[in-house]
DNA sequence: TGTAGCATTTCATATTATAAAATGATCTTC
DNA sequence: GAAGATCATTTTATAATATGAAATGCTACA
């Protein structure tokens, strides 16, 4: 066939100049990219267009397009008719429900969170580990007029949240070392812990006292406290916390609520089969998520 | 380089005999396969091993292994330490809950409300909790000439609306107690429930039957029925109801429409990821089988 | 009307995913 | 307790597949 009418001038470079001995994160590339893309879309509650999407994850438009198209075909993404923007597809919700052997955890936690919120007047949280982060599985808003802008399913860093510090304190030494070495301690406020050494001290203190605090380390306006929750294997599987605005919830107030918090955690733990005396964070022999 | 020490006798077939003009479902193969794999895992609540997994989706073990390994690396799958079985990972939960916001609820509810209104001829509503009240997120007018004067975004009390009673029935005991103690039961009509004791009985009845009614408790001229809507955490996150003028919508008529209402709620719930048998309001805390 | 940004398609190519086979590891069975 | 069976994992050659540059066609805005 003669050259196409448009004569596309197929001067062409090889698809990539070969990155030359760069680090290769294992696994199948396209799957990894598809997941990054999904997460980027999930981060955009109002939807996101292809251009911004591909920019945000550092892929060529064309590549991102192919991936997105595949995900749309599978229903994992939806494309809004007018704007062409992408949103998460409903079938993913069904998949997510399978992630919940947590269902039992959540069902157990919910009434206790409600009670704790009632007793303290502050917002209560229950979180577990997910990778190197903490995910909030359930919460209950406090009685006050303000609502903390933090949703179930939100993924939070470990180094600057009370819930996260509890989990860190439950790490076995090697894992903690590994975390402290590799972790990026993202800084949110003046008060955010920013060195591994500081964090190690803080964790030692959490182990000693059995309770973790966050005094304005994520947001200057918030204070939190958290304690561990254990299951029938006596392993720490999550943490329970309360959180409130700094101007109302002083450090002293937090300490006053510590007893209620501890008791709530003990009840939750015992519902999950933990026996006898409540496990303290510092005890040896711990497991990760 | 000379043959490797182990000399693996690499007699080899081409990776595939080329399927020859088979149907080609578009999209990126590995992503499609990864999703099939995820869904297969999701279908196995107790986890599934690699062999059965690869069999069930028709992939070679090796291929399935690579895909699974990638997904494990990303956290989308977890591998149980002992059995090596795979289960769905928590990041998927986080992904879904990030995406399931108010906008999503509304857009999921809208077509179902339309259909419900069409089927029953009455006005349909979808509401969620906001503070100690219920807020109407979406509605669809019935076919009749009369329009109920009630707009989207309206905030309604819990004790005298069908939508609200459903939510009350979903409260854990402590929270319900707290509500009953502190709530001001505003009186609108002769029929409005005005004592905590009465309300507690009514809620018990809602729990038993799985459906709530409002028989002229807000306005003498209106009757409503409502049932719960759940999401992928199996939590009751809202309620779906129909409402119409008392002179047309008798109690019997309401009961006749109850089935349609239930079915609509189930469809909405399943779109939001709720699995299997629809959760009844009354269940203490239901468990996964 | 022109230009700019975006979504989508096409296509040559090399990167990448694939599957056969080998290798252990673990569990059955006789 | 050895032989077999089943399963998970690693390796590797190969070809199929995903990739990205460029082209194309949108829509919108000035």
PDB file of C-alpha atoms in Angstrom, chain B:
ATOM      1  CA  UNK B   1      29.056 -17.502  28.298  1.00  0.00           C
ATOM      2  CA  UNK B   2      29.273 -21.289  28.648  1.00  0.00           C
ATOM      3  CA  UNK B   3      26.171 -23.212  29.675  1.00  0.00           C
ATOM      4  CA  UNK B   4      25.186 -22.569  33.228  1.00  0.00           C
ATOM      5  CA  UNK B   5      26.551 -25.010  35.820  1.00  0.00           C
ATOM      6  CA  UNK B   6      23.217 -26.632  36.339  1.00  0.00           C
ATOM      7  CA  UNK B   7      22.668 -27.047  32.631  1.00  0.00           C
ATOM      8  CA  UNK B   8      18.958 -26.990  32.758  1.00  0.00           C
ATOM      9  CA  UNK B   9      18.451 -28.601  29.365  1.00  0.00           C
ATOM     10  CA  UNK B  10      16.435 -25.727  28.020  1.00  0.00           C
ATOM     11  CA  UNK B  11      14.367 -27.588  25.550  1.00  0.00           C
ATOM     12  CA  UNK B  12      11.635 -25.097  25.086  1.00  0.00           C
ATOM     13  CA  UNK B  13       8.374 -24.534  23.383  1.00  0.00           C
ATOM     14  CA  UNK B  14       7.217 -21.146  22.221  1.00  0.00           C
ATOM     15  CA  UNK B  15       5.310 -19.606  25.136  1.00  0.00           C
ATOM     16  CA  UNK B  16       2.044 -20.169  23.421  1.00  0.00           C
ATOM     17  CA  UNK B  17       0.976 -21.907  20.233  1.00  0.00           C
ATOM     18  CA  UNK B  18      -0.723 -18.690  19.226  1.00  0.00           C
ATOM     19  CA  UNK B  19      -4.461 -18.951  19.790  1.00  0.00           C
ATOM     20  CA  UNK B  20      -5.182 -18.182  16.128  1.00  0.00           C
ATOM     21  CA  UNK B  21      -7.876 -15.624  15.581  1.00  0.00           C
ATOM     22  CA  UNK B  22      -9.544 -16.047  18.926  1.00  0.00           C
ATOM     23  CA  UNK B  23     -11.606 -13.246  20.263  1.00  0.00           C
ATOM     24  CA  UNK B  24      -9.456 -10.509  21.640  1.00  0.00           C
ATOM     25  CA  UNK B  25     -11.032  -8.693  24.518  1.00  0.00           C
ATOM     26  CA  UNK B  26      -9.361  -5.332  24.377  1.00  0.00           C
ATOM     27  CA  UNK B  27      -7.279  -3.744  27.055  1.00  0.00           C
ATOM     28  CA  UNK B  28      -4.062  -4.617  28.733  1.00  0.00           C
ATOM     29  CA  UNK B  29      -3.843  -8.323  29.342  1.00  0.00           C
ATOM     30  CA  UNK B  30      -1.967  -8.385  32.595  1.00  0.00           C
ATOM     31  CA  UNK B  31      -4.284  -5.864  34.169  1.00  0.00           C
ATOM     32  CA  UNK B  32      -7.306  -7.825  33.115  1.00  0.00           C
ATOM     33  CA  UNK B  33      -5.794 -10.945  34.545  1.00  0.00           C
ATOM     34  CA  UNK B  34      -4.867  -9.214  37.754  1.00  0.00           C
ATOM     35  CA  UNK B  35      -8.464  -8.137  38.206  1.00  0.00           C
ATOM     36  CA  UNK B  36      -9.791 -11.589  37.483  1.00  0.00           C
ATOM     37  CA  UNK B  37      -7.401 -12.876  40.053  1.00  0.00           C
ATOM     38  CA  UNK B  38      -8.498 -10.322  42.627  1.00  0.00           C
ATOM     39  CA  UNK B  39     -12.109 -11.233  42.055  1.00  0.00           C
ATOM     40  CA  UNK B  40     -11.372 -14.899  42.383  1.00  0.00           C
ATOM     41  CA  UNK B  41      -9.688 -14.235  45.696  1.00  0.00           C
ATOM     42  CA  UNK B  42     -12.598 -12.089  46.795  1.00  0.00           C
ATOM     43  CA  UNK B  43     -14.909 -14.980  46.073  1.00  0.00           C
ATOM     44  CA  UNK B  44     -13.024 -17.105  48.595  1.00  0.00           C
ATOM     45  CA  UNK B  45     -13.721 -15.729  52.030  1.00  0.00           C
ATOM     46  CA  UNK B  46     -11.409 -18.203  53.682  1.00  0.00           C
ATOM     47  CA  UNK B  47      -8.525 -17.564  51.349  1.00  0.00           C
ATOM     48  CA  UNK B  48      -7.362 -19.536  48.372  1.00  0.00           C
ATOM     49  CA  UNK B  49      -4.094 -21.206  47.388  1.00  0.00           C
ATOM     50  CA  UNK B  50      -2.142 -20.555  44.244  1.00  0.00           C
ATOM     51  CA  UNK B  51      -2.951 -23.868  42.583  1.00  0.00           C
ATOM     52  CA  UNK B  52      -6.692 -23.589  42.928  1.00  0.00           C
ATOM     53  CA  UNK B  53      -6.511 -19.926  42.109  1.00  0.00           C
ATOM     54  CA  UNK B  54      -4.687 -20.428  38.844  1.00  0.00           C
ATOM     55  CA  UNK B  55      -7.002 -23.275  37.959  1.00  0.00           C
ATOM     56  CA  UNK B  56     -10.101 -21.243  38.636  1.00  0.00           C
ATOM     57  CA  UNK B  57      -9.106 -18.454  36.289  1.00  0.00           C
ATOM     58  CA  UNK B  58      -7.379 -20.649  33.737  1.00  0.00           C
ATOM     59  CA  UNK B  59      -3.839 -19.371  34.044  1.00  0.00           C
ATOM     60  CA  UNK B  60      -0.573 -21.204  34.371  1.00  0.00           C
ATOM     61  CA  UNK B  61       0.617 -21.379  37.924  1.00  0.00           C
ATOM     62  CA  UNK B  62       3.664 -19.424  37.091  1.00  0.00           C
ATOM     63  CA  UNK B  63       1.763 -16.579  35.519  1.00  0.00           C
ATOM     64  CA  UNK B  64      -0.717 -16.483  38.337  1.00  0.00           C
ATOM     65  CA  UNK B  65       2.165 -16.508  40.756  1.00  0.00           C
ATOM     66  CA  UNK B  66       3.793 -13.477  39.191  1.00  0.00           C
ATOM     67  CA  UNK B  67       0.553 -11.569  39.212  1.00  0.00           C
ATOM     68  CA  UNK B  68      -0.227 -12.549  42.771  1.00  0.00           C
ATOM     69  CA  UNK B  69       3.271 -11.636  43.848  1.00  0.00           C
ATOM     70  CA  UNK B  70       2.863  -8.203  42.352  1.00  0.00           C
ATOM     71  CA  UNK B  71      -0.454  -7.699  44.083  1.00  0.00           C
ATOM     72  CA  UNK B  72       0.995  -8.856  47.370  1.00  0.00           C
ATOM     73  CA  UNK B  73       3.842  -6.418  46.918  1.00  0.00           C
ATOM     74  CA  UNK B  74       1.289  -3.653  46.458  1.00  0.00           C
ATOM     75  CA  UNK B  75      -0.703  -4.822  49.452  1.00  0.00           C
ATOM     76  CA  UNK B  76      -3.802  -5.536  47.422  1.00  0.00           C
ATOM     77  CA  UNK B  77      -3.444  -9.160  48.408  1.00  0.00           C
ATOM     78  CA  UNK B  78      -2.215 -10.601  51.650  1.00  0.00           C
ATOM     79  CA  UNK B  79      -0.646 -13.960  51.972  1.00  0.00           C
ATOM     80  CA  UNK B  80      -1.358 -15.860  55.139  1.00  0.00           C
ATOM     81  CA  UNK B  81       1.864 -16.840  56.782  1.00  0.00           C
ATOM     82  CA  UNK B  82       1.157 -20.483  57.400  1.00  0.00           C
ATOM     83  CA  UNK B  83      -1.002 -21.640  54.580  1.00  0.00           C
ATOM     84  CA  UNK B  84       0.309 -19.321  51.875  1.00  0.00           C
ATOM     85  CA  UNK B  85      -3.296 -18.696  51.019  1.00  0.00           C
ATOM     86  CA  UNK B  86      -4.238 -15.397  49.542  1.00  0.00           C
ATOM     87  CA  UNK B  87      -6.802 -12.940  50.812  1.00  0.00           C
ATOM     88  CA  UNK B  88      -7.837  -9.442  49.817  1.00  0.00           C
ATOM     89  CA  UNK B  89      -5.688  -6.748  51.385  1.00  0.00           C
ATOM     90  CA  UNK B  90      -6.614  -3.650  53.295  1.00  0.00           C
ATOM     91  CA  UNK B  91      -5.523  -1.070  50.748  1.00  0.00           C
ATOM     92  CA  UNK B  92      -8.527  -2.052  48.709  1.00  0.00           C
ATOM     93  CA  UNK B  93     -10.689  -1.155  51.651  1.00  0.00           C
ATOM     94  CA  UNK B  94      -8.986   2.201  51.893  1.00  0.00           C
ATOM     95  CA  UNK B  95      -9.335   2.719  48.166  1.00  0.00           C
ATOM     96  CA  UNK B  96     -13.039   2.061  48.234  1.00  0.00           C
ATOM     97  CA  UNK B  97     -13.820   4.129  51.253  1.00  0.00           C
ATOM     98  CA  UNK B  98     -11.941   7.051  49.830  1.00  0.00           C
ATOM     99  CA  UNK B  99     -14.197   6.827  46.822  1.00  0.00           C
ATOM    100  CA  UNK B 100     -17.456   6.318  48.644  1.00  0.00           C
ATOM    101  CA  UNK B 101     -18.329   9.866  49.549  1.00  0.00           C
ATOM    102  CA  UNK B 102     -21.523  11.802  49.589  1.00  0.00           C
ATOM    103  CA  UNK B 103     -21.389  12.515  45.895  1.00  0.00           C
ATOM    104  CA  UNK B 104     -21.074   8.836  45.190  1.00  0.00           C
ATOM    105  CA  UNK B 105     -23.971   8.015  47.496  1.00  0.00           C
ATOM    106  CA  UNK B 106     -26.176  10.492  45.750  1.00  0.00           C
ATOM    107  CA  UNK B 107     -25.303   9.336  42.279  1.00  0.00           C
ATOM    108  CA  UNK B 108     -25.857   5.737  43.278  1.00  0.00           C
ATOM    109  CA  UNK B 109     -29.180   6.523  44.906  1.00  0.00           C
ATOM    110  CA  UNK B 110     -30.624   8.677  42.197  1.00  0.00           C
ATOM    111  CA  UNK B 111     -31.566   6.091  39.576  1.00  0.00           C
ATOM    112  CA  UNK B 112     -32.882   3.772  42.226  1.00  0.00           C
ATOM    113  CA  UNK B 113     -35.032   6.501  43.690  1.00  0.00           C
ATOM    114  CA  UNK B 114     -36.409   7.207  40.241  1.00  0.00           C
ATOM    115  CA  UNK B 115     -37.243   3.588  39.701  1.00  0.00           C
ATOM    116  CA  UNK B 116     -38.800   3.226  43.114  1.00  0.00           C
ATOM    117  CA  UNK B 117     -40.921   6.280  42.584  1.00  0.00           C
ATOM    118  CA  UNK B 118     -41.981   4.869  39.250  1.00  0.00           C
ATOM    119  CA  UNK B 119     -42.900   1.511  40.699  1.00  0.00           C
ATOM    120  CA  UNK B 120     -44.844   2.834  43.658  1.00  0.00           C
ATOM    121  CA  UNK B 121     -46.129   6.116  42.277  1.00  0.00           C
ATOM    122  CA  UNK B 122     -45.040   7.807  45.495  1.00  0.00           C
ATOM    123  CA  UNK B 123     -42.172  10.103  46.327  1.00  0.00           C
ATOM    124  CA  UNK B 124     -38.954   8.307  47.260  1.00  0.00           C
ATOM    125  CA  UNK B 125     -36.200   9.515  49.578  1.00  0.00           C
ATOM    126  CA  UNK B 126     -32.666   8.702  50.533  1.00  0.00           C
ATOM    127  CA  UNK B 127     -31.227  10.081  53.742  1.00  0.00           C
ATOM    128  CA  UNK B 128     -28.169   9.831  55.943  1.00  0.00           C
ATOM    129  CA  UNK B 129     -27.261  10.940  59.433  1.00  0.00           C
ATOM    130  CA  UNK B 130     -25.859  14.356  60.087  1.00  0.00           C
ATOM    131  CA  UNK B 131     -25.208  15.058  63.715  1.00  0.00           C
ATOM    132  CA  UNK B 132     -28.283  14.080  65.671  1.00  0.00           C
ATOM    133  CA  UNK B 133     -30.544  14.601  62.714  1.00  0.00           C
ATOM    134  CA  UNK B 134     -31.274  13.092  59.369  1.00  0.00           C
ATOM    135  CA  UNK B 135     -30.508  14.897  56.152  1.00  0.00           C
ATOM    136  CA  UNK B 136     -32.250  14.092  52.877  1.00  0.00           C
ATOM    137  CA  UNK B 137     -29.546  13.575  50.268  1.00  0.00           C
ATOM    138  CA  UNK B 138     -31.776  12.792  47.330  1.00  0.00           C
ATOM    139  CA  UNK B 139     -35.391  12.284  46.426  1.00  0.00           C
ATOM    140  CA  UNK B 140     -37.598  11.640  43.465  1.00  0.00           C
ATOM    141  CA  UNK B 141     -41.119  12.998  43.185  1.00  0.00           C
ATOM    142  CA  UNK B 142     -44.015  10.639  42.742  1.00  0.00           C
ATOM    143  CA  UNK B 143     -46.356  10.620  39.823  1.00  0.00           C
ATOM    144  CA  UNK B 144     -49.270  12.238  41.553  1.00  0.00           C
ATOM    145  CA  UNK B 145     -50.226  15.861  41.121  1.00  0.00           C
ATOM    146  CA  UNK B 146     -49.303  16.753  44.657  1.00  0.00           C
ATOM    147  CA  UNK B 147     -45.733  17.491  45.518  1.00  0.00           C
ATOM    148  CA  UNK B 148     -44.634  17.009  49.022  1.00  0.00           C
ATOM    149  CA  UNK B 149     -43.058  20.183  50.199  1.00  0.00           C
ATOM    150  CA  UNK B 150     -39.741  18.805  51.212  1.00  0.00           C
ATOM    151  CA  UNK B 151     -36.479  19.681  49.647  1.00  0.00           C
ATOM    152  CA  UNK B 152     -33.170  17.982  49.250  1.00  0.00           C
ATOM    153  CA  UNK B 153     -30.838  18.950  52.034  1.00  0.00           C
ATOM    154  CA  UNK B 154     -33.652  19.333  54.498  1.00  0.00           C
ATOM    155  CA  UNK B 155     -32.745  18.270  57.963  1.00  0.00           C
ATOM    156  CA  UNK B 156     -35.333  16.160  59.747  1.00  0.00           C
ATOM    157  CA  UNK B 157     -35.742  14.857  63.266  1.00  0.00           C
ATOM    158  CA  UNK B 158     -35.135  11.195  64.006  1.00  0.00           C
ATOM    159  CA  UNK B 159     -38.018  10.368  66.296  1.00  0.00           C
ATOM    160  CA  UNK B 160     -40.928  11.047  64.012  1.00  0.00           C
ATOM    161  CA  UNK B 161     -39.772  10.195  60.512  1.00  0.00           C
ATOM    162  CA  UNK B 162     -39.550   6.784  58.939  1.00  0.00           C
ATOM    163  CA  UNK B 163     -36.079   7.516  57.606  1.00  0.00           C
ATOM    164  CA  UNK B 164     -35.000   8.657  61.041  1.00  0.00           C
ATOM    165  CA  UNK B 165     -36.437   5.700  62.896  1.00  0.00           C
ATOM    166  CA  UNK B 166     -34.437   3.364  60.690  1.00  0.00           C
ATOM    167  CA  UNK B 167     -31.300   5.172  61.689  1.00  0.00           C
ATOM    168  CA  UNK B 168     -32.246   5.102  65.362  1.00  0.00           C
ATOM    169  CA  UNK B 169     -32.803   1.380  65.064  1.00  0.00           C
ATOM    170  CA  UNK B 170     -29.252   1.040  63.795  1.00  0.00           C
ATOM    171  CA  UNK B 171     -27.749   2.748  66.827  1.00  0.00           C
ATOM    172  CA  UNK B 172     -25.735   0.658  69.259  1.00  0.00           C
ATOM    173  CA  UNK B 173     -27.471   0.400  72.641  1.00  0.00           C
ATOM    174  CA  UNK B 174     -25.377   3.004  74.436  1.00  0.00           C
ATOM    175  CA  UNK B 175     -25.858   5.536  71.724  1.00  0.00           C
ATOM    176  CA  UNK B 176     -29.570   4.910  71.651  1.00  0.00           C
ATOM    177  CA  UNK B 177     -29.762   5.322  75.402  1.00  0.00           C
ATOM    178  CA  UNK B 178     -27.873   8.566  75.179  1.00  0.00           C
ATOM    179  CA  UNK B 179     -30.196   9.804  72.483  1.00  0.00           C
ATOM    180  CA  UNK B 180     -33.325   8.837  74.346  1.00  0.00           C
ATOM    181  CA  UNK B 181     -32.107  10.562  77.456  1.00  0.00           C
ATOM    182  CA  UNK B 182     -31.071  13.802  75.923  1.00  0.00           C
ATOM    183  CA  UNK B 183     -33.329  14.195  72.924  1.00  0.00           C
ATOM    184  CA  UNK B 184     -36.098  16.712  72.795  1.00  0.00           C
ATOM    185  CA  UNK B 185     -38.958  14.885  71.159  1.00  0.00           C
ATOM    186  CA  UNK B 186     -40.551  17.740  69.349  1.00  0.00           C
ATOM    187  CA  UNK B 187     -44.272  17.284  68.844  1.00  0.00           C
ATOM    188  CA  UNK B 188     -45.771  17.978  65.418  1.00  0.00           C
ATOM    189  CA  UNK B 189     -49.160  16.258  65.398  1.00  0.00           C
ATOM    190  CA  UNK B 190     -51.493  14.317  67.627  1.00  0.00           C
ATOM    191  CA  UNK B 191     -49.723  11.182  66.496  1.00  0.00           C
ATOM    192  CA  UNK B 192     -46.146  12.281  67.154  1.00  0.00           C
ATOM    193  CA  UNK B 193     -44.386  10.007  69.587  1.00  0.00           C
ATOM    194  CA  UNK B 194     -43.707  12.051  72.673  1.00  0.00           C
ATOM    195  CA  UNK B 195     -42.151   9.843  75.281  1.00  0.00           C
ATOM    196  CA  UNK B 196     -38.831   8.022  75.304  1.00  0.00           C
ATOM    197  CA  UNK B 197     -40.566   4.843  76.337  1.00  0.00           C
ATOM    198  CA  UNK B 198     -42.942   4.928  73.405  1.00  0.00           C
ATOM    199  CA  UNK B 199     -40.055   5.618  71.083  1.00  0.00           C
ATOM    200  CA  UNK B 200     -38.057   2.747  72.482  1.00  0.00           C
ATOM    201  CA  UNK B 201     -40.930   0.391  71.807  1.00  0.00           C
ATOM    202  CA  UNK B 202     -41.319   1.725  68.314  1.00  0.00           C
ATOM    203  CA  UNK B 203     -37.623   1.181  67.627  1.00  0.00           C
ATOM    204  CA  UNK B 204     -37.817  -2.356  68.929  1.00  0.00           C
ATOM    205  CA  UNK B 205     -40.601  -2.941  66.457  1.00  0.00           C
ATOM    206  CA  UNK B 206     -38.513  -1.471  63.639  1.00  0.00           C
ATOM    207  CA  UNK B 207     -35.670  -3.792  64.584  1.00  0.00           C
ATOM    208  CA  UNK B 208     -38.001  -6.757  64.571  1.00  0.00           C
ATOM    209  CA  UNK B 209     -39.693  -6.037  61.293  1.00  0.00           C
ATOM    210  CA  UNK B 210     -36.848  -4.368  59.425  1.00  0.00           C
ATOM    211  CA  UNK B 211     -39.036  -1.525  58.304  1.00  0.00           C
ATOM    212  CA  UNK B 212     -40.049   1.775  59.847  1.00  0.00           C
ATOM    213  CA  UNK B 213     -43.232   3.748  59.401  1.00  0.00           C
ATOM    214  CA  UNK B 214     -44.349   7.270  60.006  1.00  0.00           C
ATOM    215  CA  UNK B 215     -48.102   7.451  60.167  1.00  0.00           C
ATOM    216  CA  UNK B 216     -48.859  11.119  60.291  1.00  0.00           C
ATOM    217  CA  UNK B 217     -46.279  11.923  62.924  1.00  0.00           C
ATOM    218  CA  UNK B 218     -44.745  14.881  61.178  1.00  0.00           C
ATOM    219  CA  UNK B 219     -47.797  16.003  59.319  1.00  0.00           C
ATOM    220  CA  UNK B 220     -51.240  14.493  59.610  1.00  0.00           C
ATOM    221  CA  UNK B 221     -51.400  14.434  55.859  1.00  0.00           C
ATOM    222  CA  UNK B 222     -48.392  12.212  55.269  1.00  0.00           C
ATOM    223  CA  UNK B 223     -47.469   8.579  55.620  1.00  0.00           C
ATOM    224  CA  UNK B 224     -43.994   7.105  55.029  1.00  0.00           C
ATOM    225  CA  UNK B 225     -42.082   3.847  55.158  1.00  0.00           C
ATOM    226  CA  UNK B 226     -38.325   3.360  55.209  1.00  0.00           C
ATOM    227  CA  UNK B 227     -35.715   0.587  55.264  1.00  0.00           C
ATOM    228  CA  UNK B 228     -31.949   0.594  55.841  1.00  0.00           C
ATOM    229  CA  UNK B 229     -29.177   0.867  53.262  1.00  0.00           C
ATOM    230  CA  UNK B 230     -25.760  -0.641  53.984  1.00  0.00           C
ATOM    231  CA  UNK B 231     -22.354  -0.268  52.407  1.00  0.00           C
ATOM    232  CA  UNK B 232     -19.367  -2.557  52.033  1.00  0.00           C
ATOM    233  CA  UNK B 233     -18.563  -2.380  55.712  1.00  0.00           C
ATOM    234  CA  UNK B 234     -21.994  -3.870  56.363  1.00  0.00           C
ATOM    235  CA  UNK B 235     -22.792  -0.776  58.283  1.00  0.00           C
ATOM    236  CA  UNK B 236     -26.125   0.925  57.941  1.00  0.00           C
ATOM    237  CA  UNK B 237     -25.201   4.211  56.332  1.00  0.00           C
ATOM    238  CA  UNK B 238     -28.547   5.558  55.358  1.00  0.00           C
ATOM    239  CA  UNK B 239     -32.176   4.843  54.740  1.00  0.00           C
ATOM    240  CA  UNK B 240     -34.434   4.655  51.770  1.00  0.00           C
ATOM    241  CA  UNK B 241     -38.091   5.514  51.996  1.00  0.00           C
ATOM    242  CA  UNK B 242     -41.301   6.372  50.250  1.00  0.00           C
ATOM    243  CA  UNK B 243     -43.824   8.925  51.278  1.00  0.00           C
ATOM    244  CA  UNK B 244     -47.260   9.946  50.190  1.00  0.00           C
ATOM    245  CA  UNK B 245     -50.472  11.701  51.247  1.00  0.00           C
ATOM    246  CA  UNK B 246     -52.463   9.856  53.875  1.00  0.00           C
ATOM    247  CA  UNK B 247     -55.715   9.887  51.958  1.00  0.00           C
ATOM    248  CA  UNK B 248     -54.146   7.936  49.126  1.00  0.00           C
ATOM    249  CA  UNK B 249     -51.421   5.981  50.806  1.00  0.00           C
ATOM    250  CA  UNK B 250     -53.149   3.805  53.354  1.00  0.00           C
ATOM    251  CA  UNK B 251     -51.256   1.664  55.804  1.00  0.00           C
ATOM    252  CA  UNK B 252     -52.150  -1.315  53.663  1.00  0.00           C
ATOM    253  CA  UNK B 253     -50.877   0.408  50.557  1.00  0.00           C
ATOM    254  CA  UNK B 254     -47.623   1.132  52.341  1.00  0.00           C
ATOM    255  CA  UNK B 255     -47.290  -2.510  53.263  1.00  0.00           C
ATOM    256  CA  UNK B 256     -47.956  -3.491  49.683  1.00  0.00           C
ATOM    257  CA  UNK B 257     -45.100  -1.281  48.576  1.00  0.00           C
ATOM    258  CA  UNK B 258     -42.782  -2.637  51.217  1.00  0.00           C
ATOM    259  CA  UNK B 259     -41.416  -5.339  48.954  1.00  0.00           C
ATOM    260  CA  UNK B 260     -40.480  -2.900  46.233  1.00  0.00           C
ATOM    261  CA  UNK B 261     -38.902  -0.722  48.860  1.00  0.00           C
ATOM    262  CA  UNK B 262     -36.874  -3.581  50.297  1.00  0.00           C
ATOM    263  CA  UNK B 263     -35.690  -4.645  46.878  1.00  0.00           C
ATOM    264  CA  UNK B 264     -34.651  -1.132  45.978  1.00  0.00           C
ATOM    265  CA  UNK B 265     -32.691  -0.859  49.211  1.00  0.00           C
ATOM    266  CA  UNK B 266     -31.000  -4.156  48.531  1.00  0.00           C
ATOM    267  CA  UNK B 267     -29.984  -3.070  45.083  1.00  0.00           C
ATOM    268  CA  UNK B 268     -28.615   0.201  46.340  1.00  0.00           C
ATOM    269  CA  UNK B 269     -26.775  -1.564  49.129  1.00  0.00           C
ATOM    270  CA  UNK B 270     -25.206  -4.049  46.795  1.00  0.00           C
ATOM    271  CA  UNK B 271     -24.053  -1.244  44.541  1.00  0.00           C
ATOM    272  CA  UNK B 272     -22.310   0.183  47.555  1.00  0.00           C
ATOM    273  CA  UNK B 273     -20.582  -3.132  48.075  1.00  0.00           C
ATOM    274  CA  UNK B 274     -22.788  -4.762  50.661  1.00  0.00           C
ATOM    275  CA  UNK B 275     -22.588  -8.482  50.262  1.00  0.00           C
ATOM    276  CA  UNK B 276     -24.915 -11.411  50.465  1.00  0.00           C
ATOM    277  CA  UNK B 277     -27.942 -11.228  52.630  1.00  0.00           C
ATOM    278  CA  UNK B 278     -29.210  -7.814  53.320  1.00  0.00           C
ATOM    279  CA  UNK B 279     -28.654  -6.644  56.814  1.00  0.00           C
ATOM    280  CA  UNK B 280     -31.753  -6.233  58.878  1.00  0.00           C
ATOM    281  CA  UNK B 281     -31.886  -3.286  61.181  1.00  0.00           C
ATOM    282  CA  UNK B 282     -32.311  -5.415  64.206  1.00  0.00           C
ATOM    283  CA  UNK B 283     -29.366  -7.716  63.935  1.00  0.00           C
ATOM    284  CA  UNK B 284     -27.213  -7.262  66.983  1.00  0.00           C
ATOM    285  CA  UNK B 285     -24.075  -7.217  64.869  1.00  0.00           C
ATOM    286  CA  UNK B 286     -24.114  -9.654  62.096  1.00  0.00           C
ATOM    287  CA  UNK B 287     -21.233 -11.907  61.379  1.00  0.00           C
ATOM    288  CA  UNK B 288     -19.685 -13.272  58.275  1.00  0.00           C
ATOM    289  CA  UNK B 289     -20.399 -16.918  57.727  1.00  0.00           C
TER     290      UNK B 289
END
